[in-house]
PDB file of C-alpha atoms in Angstrom:
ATOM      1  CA  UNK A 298     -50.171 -25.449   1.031  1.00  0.00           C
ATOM      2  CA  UNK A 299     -51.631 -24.617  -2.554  1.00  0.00           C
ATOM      3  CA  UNK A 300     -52.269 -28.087  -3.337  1.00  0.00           C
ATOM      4  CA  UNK A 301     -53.670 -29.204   0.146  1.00  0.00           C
ATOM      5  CA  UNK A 302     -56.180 -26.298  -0.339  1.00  0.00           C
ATOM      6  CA  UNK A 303     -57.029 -26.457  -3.633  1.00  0.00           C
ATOM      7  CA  UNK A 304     -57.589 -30.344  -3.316  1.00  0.00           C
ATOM      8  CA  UNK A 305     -59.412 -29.360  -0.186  1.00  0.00           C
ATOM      9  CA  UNK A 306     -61.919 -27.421  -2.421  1.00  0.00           C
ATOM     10  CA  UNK A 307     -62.495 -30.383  -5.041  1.00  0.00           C
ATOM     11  CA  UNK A 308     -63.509 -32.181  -2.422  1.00  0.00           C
ATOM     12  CA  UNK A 309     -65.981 -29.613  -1.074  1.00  0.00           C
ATOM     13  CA  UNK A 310     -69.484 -31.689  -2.503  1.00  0.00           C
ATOM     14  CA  UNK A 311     -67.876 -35.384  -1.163  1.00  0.00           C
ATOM     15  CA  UNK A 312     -66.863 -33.214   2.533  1.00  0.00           C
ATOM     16  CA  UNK A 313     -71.059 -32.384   2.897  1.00  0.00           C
ATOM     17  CA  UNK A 314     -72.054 -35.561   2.309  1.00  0.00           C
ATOM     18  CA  UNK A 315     -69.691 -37.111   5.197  1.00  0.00           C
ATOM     19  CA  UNK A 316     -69.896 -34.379   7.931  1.00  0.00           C
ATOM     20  CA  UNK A 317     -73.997 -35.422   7.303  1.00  0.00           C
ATOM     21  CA  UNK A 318     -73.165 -38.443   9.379  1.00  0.00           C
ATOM     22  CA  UNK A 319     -69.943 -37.468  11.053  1.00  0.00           C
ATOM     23  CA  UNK A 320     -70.951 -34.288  13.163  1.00  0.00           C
ATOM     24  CA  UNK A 321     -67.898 -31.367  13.088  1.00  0.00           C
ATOM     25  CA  UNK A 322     -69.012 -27.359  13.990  1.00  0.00           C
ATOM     26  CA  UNK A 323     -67.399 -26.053  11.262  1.00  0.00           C
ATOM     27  CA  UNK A 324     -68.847 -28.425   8.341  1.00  0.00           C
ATOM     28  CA  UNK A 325     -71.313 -25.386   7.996  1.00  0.00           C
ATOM     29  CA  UNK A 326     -68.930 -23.124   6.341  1.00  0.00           C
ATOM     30  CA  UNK A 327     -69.205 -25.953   3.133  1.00  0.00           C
ATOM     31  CA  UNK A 328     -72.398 -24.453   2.641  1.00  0.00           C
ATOM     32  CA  UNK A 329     -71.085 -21.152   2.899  1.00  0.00           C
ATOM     33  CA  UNK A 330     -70.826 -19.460  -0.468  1.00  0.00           C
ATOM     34  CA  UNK A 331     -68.284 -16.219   0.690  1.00  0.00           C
ATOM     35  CA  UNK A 332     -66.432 -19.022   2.617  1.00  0.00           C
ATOM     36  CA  UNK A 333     -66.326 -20.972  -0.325  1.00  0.00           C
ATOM     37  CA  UNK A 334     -65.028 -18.326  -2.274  1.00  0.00           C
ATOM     38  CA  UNK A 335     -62.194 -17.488   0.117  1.00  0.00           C
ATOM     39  CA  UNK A 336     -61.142 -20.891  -0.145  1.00  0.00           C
ATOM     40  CA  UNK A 337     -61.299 -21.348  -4.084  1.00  0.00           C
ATOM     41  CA  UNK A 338     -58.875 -17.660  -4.252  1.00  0.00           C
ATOM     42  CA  UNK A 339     -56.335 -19.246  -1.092  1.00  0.00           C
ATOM     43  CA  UNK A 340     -55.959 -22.544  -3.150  1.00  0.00           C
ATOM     44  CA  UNK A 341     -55.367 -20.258  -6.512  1.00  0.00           C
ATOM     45  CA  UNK A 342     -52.644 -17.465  -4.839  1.00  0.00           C
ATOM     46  CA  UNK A 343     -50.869 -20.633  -3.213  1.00  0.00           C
ATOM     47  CA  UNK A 344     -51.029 -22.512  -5.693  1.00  0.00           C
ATOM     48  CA  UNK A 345     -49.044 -19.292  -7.810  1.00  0.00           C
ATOM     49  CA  UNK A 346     -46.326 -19.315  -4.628  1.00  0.00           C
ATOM     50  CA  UNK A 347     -46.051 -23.030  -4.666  1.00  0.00           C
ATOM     51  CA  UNK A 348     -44.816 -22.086  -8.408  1.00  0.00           C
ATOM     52  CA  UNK A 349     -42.408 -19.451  -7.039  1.00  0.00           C
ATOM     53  CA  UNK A 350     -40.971 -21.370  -4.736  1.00  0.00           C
ATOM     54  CA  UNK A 351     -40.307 -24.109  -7.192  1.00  0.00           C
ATOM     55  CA  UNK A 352     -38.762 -21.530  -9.674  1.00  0.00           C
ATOM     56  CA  UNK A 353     -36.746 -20.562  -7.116  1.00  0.00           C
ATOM     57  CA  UNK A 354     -35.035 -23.796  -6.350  1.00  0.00           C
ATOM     58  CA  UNK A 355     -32.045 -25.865  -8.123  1.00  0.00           C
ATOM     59  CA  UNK A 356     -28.350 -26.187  -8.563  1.00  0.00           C
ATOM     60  CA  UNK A 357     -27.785 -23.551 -10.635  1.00  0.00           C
ATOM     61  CA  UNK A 358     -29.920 -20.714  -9.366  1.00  0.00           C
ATOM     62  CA  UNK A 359     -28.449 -17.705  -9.034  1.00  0.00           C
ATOM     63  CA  UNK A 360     -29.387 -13.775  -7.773  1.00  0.00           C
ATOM     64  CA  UNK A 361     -30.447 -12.919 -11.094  1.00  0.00           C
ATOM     65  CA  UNK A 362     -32.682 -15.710 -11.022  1.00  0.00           C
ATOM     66  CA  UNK A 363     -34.601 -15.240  -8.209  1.00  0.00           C
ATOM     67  CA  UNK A 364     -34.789 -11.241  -9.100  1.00  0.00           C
ATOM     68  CA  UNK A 365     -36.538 -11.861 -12.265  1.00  0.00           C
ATOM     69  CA  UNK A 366     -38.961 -14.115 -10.395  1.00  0.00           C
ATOM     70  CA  UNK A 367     -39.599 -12.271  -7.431  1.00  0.00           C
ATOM     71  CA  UNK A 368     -40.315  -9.287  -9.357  1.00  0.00           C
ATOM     72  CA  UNK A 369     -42.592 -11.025 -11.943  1.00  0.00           C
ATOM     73  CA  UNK A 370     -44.203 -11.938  -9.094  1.00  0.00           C
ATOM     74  CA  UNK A 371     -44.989  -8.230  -7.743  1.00  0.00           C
ATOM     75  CA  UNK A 372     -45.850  -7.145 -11.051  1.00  0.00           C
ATOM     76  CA  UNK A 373     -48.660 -10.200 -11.490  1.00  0.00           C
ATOM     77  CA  UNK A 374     -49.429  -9.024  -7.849  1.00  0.00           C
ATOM     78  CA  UNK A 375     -50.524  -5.876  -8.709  1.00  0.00           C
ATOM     79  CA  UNK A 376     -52.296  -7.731 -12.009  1.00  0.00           C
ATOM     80  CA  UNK A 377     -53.769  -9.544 -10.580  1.00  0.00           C
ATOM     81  CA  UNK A 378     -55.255  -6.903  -7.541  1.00  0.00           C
ATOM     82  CA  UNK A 379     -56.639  -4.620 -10.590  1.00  0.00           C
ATOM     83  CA  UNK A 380     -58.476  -7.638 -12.230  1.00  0.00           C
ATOM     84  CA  UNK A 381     -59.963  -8.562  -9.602  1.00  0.00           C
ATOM     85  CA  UNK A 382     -61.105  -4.358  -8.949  1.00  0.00           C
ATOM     86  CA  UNK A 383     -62.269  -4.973 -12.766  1.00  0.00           C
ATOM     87  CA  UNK A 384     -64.412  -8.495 -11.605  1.00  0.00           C
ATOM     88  CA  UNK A 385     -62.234  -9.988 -13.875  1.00  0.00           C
ATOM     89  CA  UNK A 386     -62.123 -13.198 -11.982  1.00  0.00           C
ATOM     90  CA  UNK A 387     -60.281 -15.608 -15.017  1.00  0.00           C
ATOM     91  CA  UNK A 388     -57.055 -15.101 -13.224  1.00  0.00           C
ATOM     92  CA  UNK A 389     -57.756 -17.144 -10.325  1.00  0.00           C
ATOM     93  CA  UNK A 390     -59.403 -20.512 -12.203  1.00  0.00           C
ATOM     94  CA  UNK A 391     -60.707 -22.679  -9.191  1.00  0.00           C
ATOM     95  CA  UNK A 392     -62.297 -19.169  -7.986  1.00  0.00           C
ATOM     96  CA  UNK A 393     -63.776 -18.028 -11.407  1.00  0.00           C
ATOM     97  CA  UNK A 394     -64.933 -21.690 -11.924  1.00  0.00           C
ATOM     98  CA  UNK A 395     -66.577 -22.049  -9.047  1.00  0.00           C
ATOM     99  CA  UNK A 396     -68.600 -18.462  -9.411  1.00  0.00           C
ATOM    100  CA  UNK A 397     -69.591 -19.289 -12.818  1.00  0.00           C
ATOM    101  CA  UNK A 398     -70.437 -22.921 -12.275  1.00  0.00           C
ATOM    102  CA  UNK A 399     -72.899 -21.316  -9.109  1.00  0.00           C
ATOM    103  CA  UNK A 400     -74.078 -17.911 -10.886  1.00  0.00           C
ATOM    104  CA  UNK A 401     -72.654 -16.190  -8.153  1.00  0.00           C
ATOM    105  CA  UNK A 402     -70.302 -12.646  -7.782  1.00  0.00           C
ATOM    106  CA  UNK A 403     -67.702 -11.956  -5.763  1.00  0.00           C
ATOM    107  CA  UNK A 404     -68.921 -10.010  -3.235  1.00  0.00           C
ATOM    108  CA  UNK A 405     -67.729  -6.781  -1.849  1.00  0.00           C
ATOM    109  CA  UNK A 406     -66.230  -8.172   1.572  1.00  0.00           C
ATOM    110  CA  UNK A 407     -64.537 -10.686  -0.200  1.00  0.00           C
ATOM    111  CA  UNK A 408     -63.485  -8.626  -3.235  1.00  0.00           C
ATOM    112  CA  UNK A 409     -61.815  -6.255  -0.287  1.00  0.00           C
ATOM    113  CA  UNK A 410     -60.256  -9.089   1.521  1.00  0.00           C
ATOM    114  CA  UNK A 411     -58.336 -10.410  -1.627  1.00  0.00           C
ATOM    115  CA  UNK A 412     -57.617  -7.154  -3.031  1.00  0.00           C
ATOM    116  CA  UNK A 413     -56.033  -6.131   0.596  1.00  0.00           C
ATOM    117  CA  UNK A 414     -54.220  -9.686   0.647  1.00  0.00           C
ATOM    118  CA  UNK A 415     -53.073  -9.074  -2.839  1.00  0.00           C
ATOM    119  CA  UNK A 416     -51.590  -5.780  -2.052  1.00  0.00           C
ATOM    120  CA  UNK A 417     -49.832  -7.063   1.094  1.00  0.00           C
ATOM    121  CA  UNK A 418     -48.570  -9.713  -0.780  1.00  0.00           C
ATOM    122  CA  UNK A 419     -46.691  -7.671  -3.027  1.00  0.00           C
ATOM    123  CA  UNK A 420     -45.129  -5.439  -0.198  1.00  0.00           C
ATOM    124  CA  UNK A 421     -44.227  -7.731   1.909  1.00  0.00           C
ATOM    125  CA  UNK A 422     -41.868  -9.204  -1.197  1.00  0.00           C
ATOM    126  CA  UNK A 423     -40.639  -5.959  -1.644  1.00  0.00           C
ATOM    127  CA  UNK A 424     -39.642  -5.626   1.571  1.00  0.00           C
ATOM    128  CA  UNK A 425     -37.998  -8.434   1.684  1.00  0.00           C
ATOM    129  CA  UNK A 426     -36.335  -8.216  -1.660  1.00  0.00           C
ATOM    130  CA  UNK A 427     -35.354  -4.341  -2.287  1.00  0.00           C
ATOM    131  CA  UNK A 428     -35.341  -2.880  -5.739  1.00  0.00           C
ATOM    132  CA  UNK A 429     -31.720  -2.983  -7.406  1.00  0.00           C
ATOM    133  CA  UNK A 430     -29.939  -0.409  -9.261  1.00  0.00           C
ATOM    134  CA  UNK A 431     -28.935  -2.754 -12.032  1.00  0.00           C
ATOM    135  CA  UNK A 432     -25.783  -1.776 -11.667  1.00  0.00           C
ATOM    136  CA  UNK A 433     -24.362  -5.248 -11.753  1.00  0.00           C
ATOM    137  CA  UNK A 434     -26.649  -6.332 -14.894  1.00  0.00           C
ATOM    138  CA  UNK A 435     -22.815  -6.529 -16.620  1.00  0.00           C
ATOM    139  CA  UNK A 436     -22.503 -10.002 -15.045  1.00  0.00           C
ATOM    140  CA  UNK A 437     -25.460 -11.688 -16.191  1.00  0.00           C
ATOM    141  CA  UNK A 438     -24.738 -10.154 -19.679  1.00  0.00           C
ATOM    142  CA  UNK A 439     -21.349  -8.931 -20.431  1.00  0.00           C
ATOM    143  CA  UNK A 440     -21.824  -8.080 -24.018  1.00  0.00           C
ATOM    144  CA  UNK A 441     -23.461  -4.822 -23.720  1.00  0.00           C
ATOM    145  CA  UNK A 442     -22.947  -1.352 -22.184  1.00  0.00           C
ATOM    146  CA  UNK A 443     -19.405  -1.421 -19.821  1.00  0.00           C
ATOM    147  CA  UNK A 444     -20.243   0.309 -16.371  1.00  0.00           C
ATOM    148  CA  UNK A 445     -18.403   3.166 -15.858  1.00  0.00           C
ATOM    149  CA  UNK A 446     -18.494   2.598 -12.240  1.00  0.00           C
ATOM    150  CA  UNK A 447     -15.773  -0.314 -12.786  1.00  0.00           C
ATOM    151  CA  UNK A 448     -11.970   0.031 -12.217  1.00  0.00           C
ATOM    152  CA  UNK A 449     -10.549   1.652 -15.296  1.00  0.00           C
ATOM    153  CA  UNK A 450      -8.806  -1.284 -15.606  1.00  0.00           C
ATOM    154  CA  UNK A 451     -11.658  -3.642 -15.512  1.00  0.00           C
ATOM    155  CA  UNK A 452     -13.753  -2.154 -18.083  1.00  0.00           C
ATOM    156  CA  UNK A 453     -10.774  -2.836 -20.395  1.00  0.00           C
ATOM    157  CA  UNK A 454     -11.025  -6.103 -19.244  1.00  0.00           C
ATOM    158  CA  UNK A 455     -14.989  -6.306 -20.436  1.00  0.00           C
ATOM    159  CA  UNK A 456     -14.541  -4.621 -23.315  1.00  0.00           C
ATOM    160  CA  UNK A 457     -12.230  -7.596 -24.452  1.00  0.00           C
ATOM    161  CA  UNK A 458     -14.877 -10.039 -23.291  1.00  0.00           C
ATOM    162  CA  UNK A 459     -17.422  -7.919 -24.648  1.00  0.00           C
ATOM    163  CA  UNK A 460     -15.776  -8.274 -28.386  1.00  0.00           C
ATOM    164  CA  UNK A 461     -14.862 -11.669 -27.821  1.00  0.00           C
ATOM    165  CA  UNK A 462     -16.892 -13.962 -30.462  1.00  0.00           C
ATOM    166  CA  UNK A 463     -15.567 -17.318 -28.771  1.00  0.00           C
ATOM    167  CA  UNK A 464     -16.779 -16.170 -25.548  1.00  0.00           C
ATOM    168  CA  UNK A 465     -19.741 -14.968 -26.370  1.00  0.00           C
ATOM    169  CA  UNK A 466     -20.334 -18.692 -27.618  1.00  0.00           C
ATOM    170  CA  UNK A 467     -18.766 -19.837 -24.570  1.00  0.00           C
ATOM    171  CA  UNK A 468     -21.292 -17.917 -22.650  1.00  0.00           C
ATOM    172  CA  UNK A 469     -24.239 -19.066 -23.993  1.00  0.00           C
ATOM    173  CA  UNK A 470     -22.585 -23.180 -23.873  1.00  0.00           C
ATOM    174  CA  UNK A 471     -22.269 -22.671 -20.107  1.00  0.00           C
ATOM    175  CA  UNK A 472     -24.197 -21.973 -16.628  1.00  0.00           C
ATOM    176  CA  UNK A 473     -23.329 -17.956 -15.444  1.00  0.00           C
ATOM    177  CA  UNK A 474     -21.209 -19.382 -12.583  1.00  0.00           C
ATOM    178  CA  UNK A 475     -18.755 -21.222 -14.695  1.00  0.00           C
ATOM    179  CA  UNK A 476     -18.674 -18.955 -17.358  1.00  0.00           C
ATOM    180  CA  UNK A 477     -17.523 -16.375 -14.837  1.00  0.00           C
ATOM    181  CA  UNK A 478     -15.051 -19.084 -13.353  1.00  0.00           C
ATOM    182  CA  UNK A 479     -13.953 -20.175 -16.538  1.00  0.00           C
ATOM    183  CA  UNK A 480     -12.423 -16.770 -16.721  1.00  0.00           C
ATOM    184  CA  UNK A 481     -10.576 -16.409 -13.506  1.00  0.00           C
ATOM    185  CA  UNK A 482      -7.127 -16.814 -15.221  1.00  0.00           C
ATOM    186  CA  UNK A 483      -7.281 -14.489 -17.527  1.00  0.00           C
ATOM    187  CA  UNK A 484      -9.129 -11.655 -16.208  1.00  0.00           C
ATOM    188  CA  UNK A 485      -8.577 -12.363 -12.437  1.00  0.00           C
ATOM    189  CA  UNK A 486     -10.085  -8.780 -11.257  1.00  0.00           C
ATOM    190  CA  UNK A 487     -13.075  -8.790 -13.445  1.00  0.00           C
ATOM    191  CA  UNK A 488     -13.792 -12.547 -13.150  1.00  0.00           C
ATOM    192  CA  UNK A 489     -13.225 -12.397  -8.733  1.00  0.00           C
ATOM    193  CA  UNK A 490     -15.539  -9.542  -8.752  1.00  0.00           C
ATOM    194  CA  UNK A 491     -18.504 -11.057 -11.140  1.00  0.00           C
ATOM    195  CA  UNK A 492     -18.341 -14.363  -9.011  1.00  0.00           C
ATOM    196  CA  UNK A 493     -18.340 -12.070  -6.000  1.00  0.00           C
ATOM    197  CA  UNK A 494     -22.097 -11.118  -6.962  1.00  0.00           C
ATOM    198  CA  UNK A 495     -22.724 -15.131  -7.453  1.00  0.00           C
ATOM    199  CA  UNK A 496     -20.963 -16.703  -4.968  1.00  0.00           C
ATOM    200  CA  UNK A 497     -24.269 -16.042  -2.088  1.00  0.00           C
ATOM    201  CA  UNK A 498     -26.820 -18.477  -2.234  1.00  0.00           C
ATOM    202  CA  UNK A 499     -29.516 -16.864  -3.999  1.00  0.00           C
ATOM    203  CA  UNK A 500     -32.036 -18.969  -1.214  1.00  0.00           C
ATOM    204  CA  UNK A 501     -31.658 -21.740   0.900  1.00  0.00           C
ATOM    205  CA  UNK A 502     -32.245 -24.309  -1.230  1.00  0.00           C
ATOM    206  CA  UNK A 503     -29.049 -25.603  -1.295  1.00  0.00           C
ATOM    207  CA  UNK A 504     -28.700 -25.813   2.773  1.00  0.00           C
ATOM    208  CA  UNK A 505     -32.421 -27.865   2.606  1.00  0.00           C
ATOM    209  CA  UNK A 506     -31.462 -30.542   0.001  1.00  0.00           C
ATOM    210  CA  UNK A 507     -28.286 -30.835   1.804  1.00  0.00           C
ATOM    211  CA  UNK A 508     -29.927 -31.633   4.991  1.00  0.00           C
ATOM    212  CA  UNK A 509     -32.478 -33.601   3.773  1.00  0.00           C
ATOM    213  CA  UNK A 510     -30.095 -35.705   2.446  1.00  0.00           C
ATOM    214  CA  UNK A 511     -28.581 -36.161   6.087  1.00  0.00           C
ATOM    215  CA  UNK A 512     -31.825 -37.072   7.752  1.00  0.00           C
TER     216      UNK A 512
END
């Protein structure tokens, strides 16, 4: 969607000229600066989820992937909402281009509208992805602090892997999932329990490519 509409708004001078000759009802809203505006911001935000969703994709992504994304995400949400309080429009480029190439200001409608859409955008990720207790950070990095809410037995278990130097080289050689694999032998309790967290797909990227592949 980011790239239809933000290739949509490029063409915004070429789309006047044609709807001169080929009559449509809505051509008027090219002449529209506020609409105009709207437009420039749409193709910008989308253009930032089309990045998400791409970031959120591939073979190897995992939970803790798609945290650290997600909640970038908020965080630039909320960024991005007080910039645009501040008129600091360089956040959104097609939309501060296209004010300073015209002389124009965002308006207070549409300054409303996308601070609103901002602010929705960030709950509606929250609700969808819930704040974590980190309590499973040990996973993605087993060479700090041992949980005390592990099986006695189990932190022993990290503290070995925690003071292991050839697995801490091991770890950094290898993707989470097979690191975590790699240790099932050995540390069968701690290892089932970390691959546990990673087993879920993180999205449904997986399922997609695999059907796509079908069709």
């Amino acid at each position: 969607m980011g790239k239809v509409l933000t290739r949509f708004f490029e063409l915004k001078d070429e789309l006047k000229i044609f709807f001169i000759d080929h009559n449509f009802h809505l051509s008027h809203y090219l002449h529209n600066d506020e609409f105009l505006t709207r437009l420039a911001y749409l193709g910008d935000i989308f253009s930032r989820l089309n990045d998400l969703n791409f970031g959120l994709q591939g073979l190897s992504a995992t939970v803790f992937n798609v945290r650290d994304k997600i909640e970038a995400m908020i965080k630039k949400s909320k960024l991005w909402e007080d910039c645009m309080n501040k008129n600091q429009t360089e956040v959104f480029p097609s939309l501060h281009d296209f004010l300073s190439e015209n002389h124009l200001g965002v308006t207070d409608s549409v300054k409303r509208d996308i601070t609103m859409h901002l602010s929705e955008l960030a709950a509606q990720l929250r609700r969808y992805f819930p704040e974590t207790d980190e309590s499973d950070s040990w996973i993605r990095y087993p060479f700090s602090a041992v949980p005390a809410s592990l099986p006695t037995s189990e932190q022993e278990s990290l503290i070995e892997v925690a003071t292991s130097g050839s697995l801490k080289i091991e770890f950094n050689q290898k993707p989470l999932p097979d690191f975590w694999i790699g240790l099932c032998t050995e540390y069968p309790a701690l290892a089932k329990r970390a691959v546990k967290t990673l087993m879920p797909f993180a999205t449904t990227y997986l399922c997609e490519s695999s059907l796509s592949s079908q069709l």
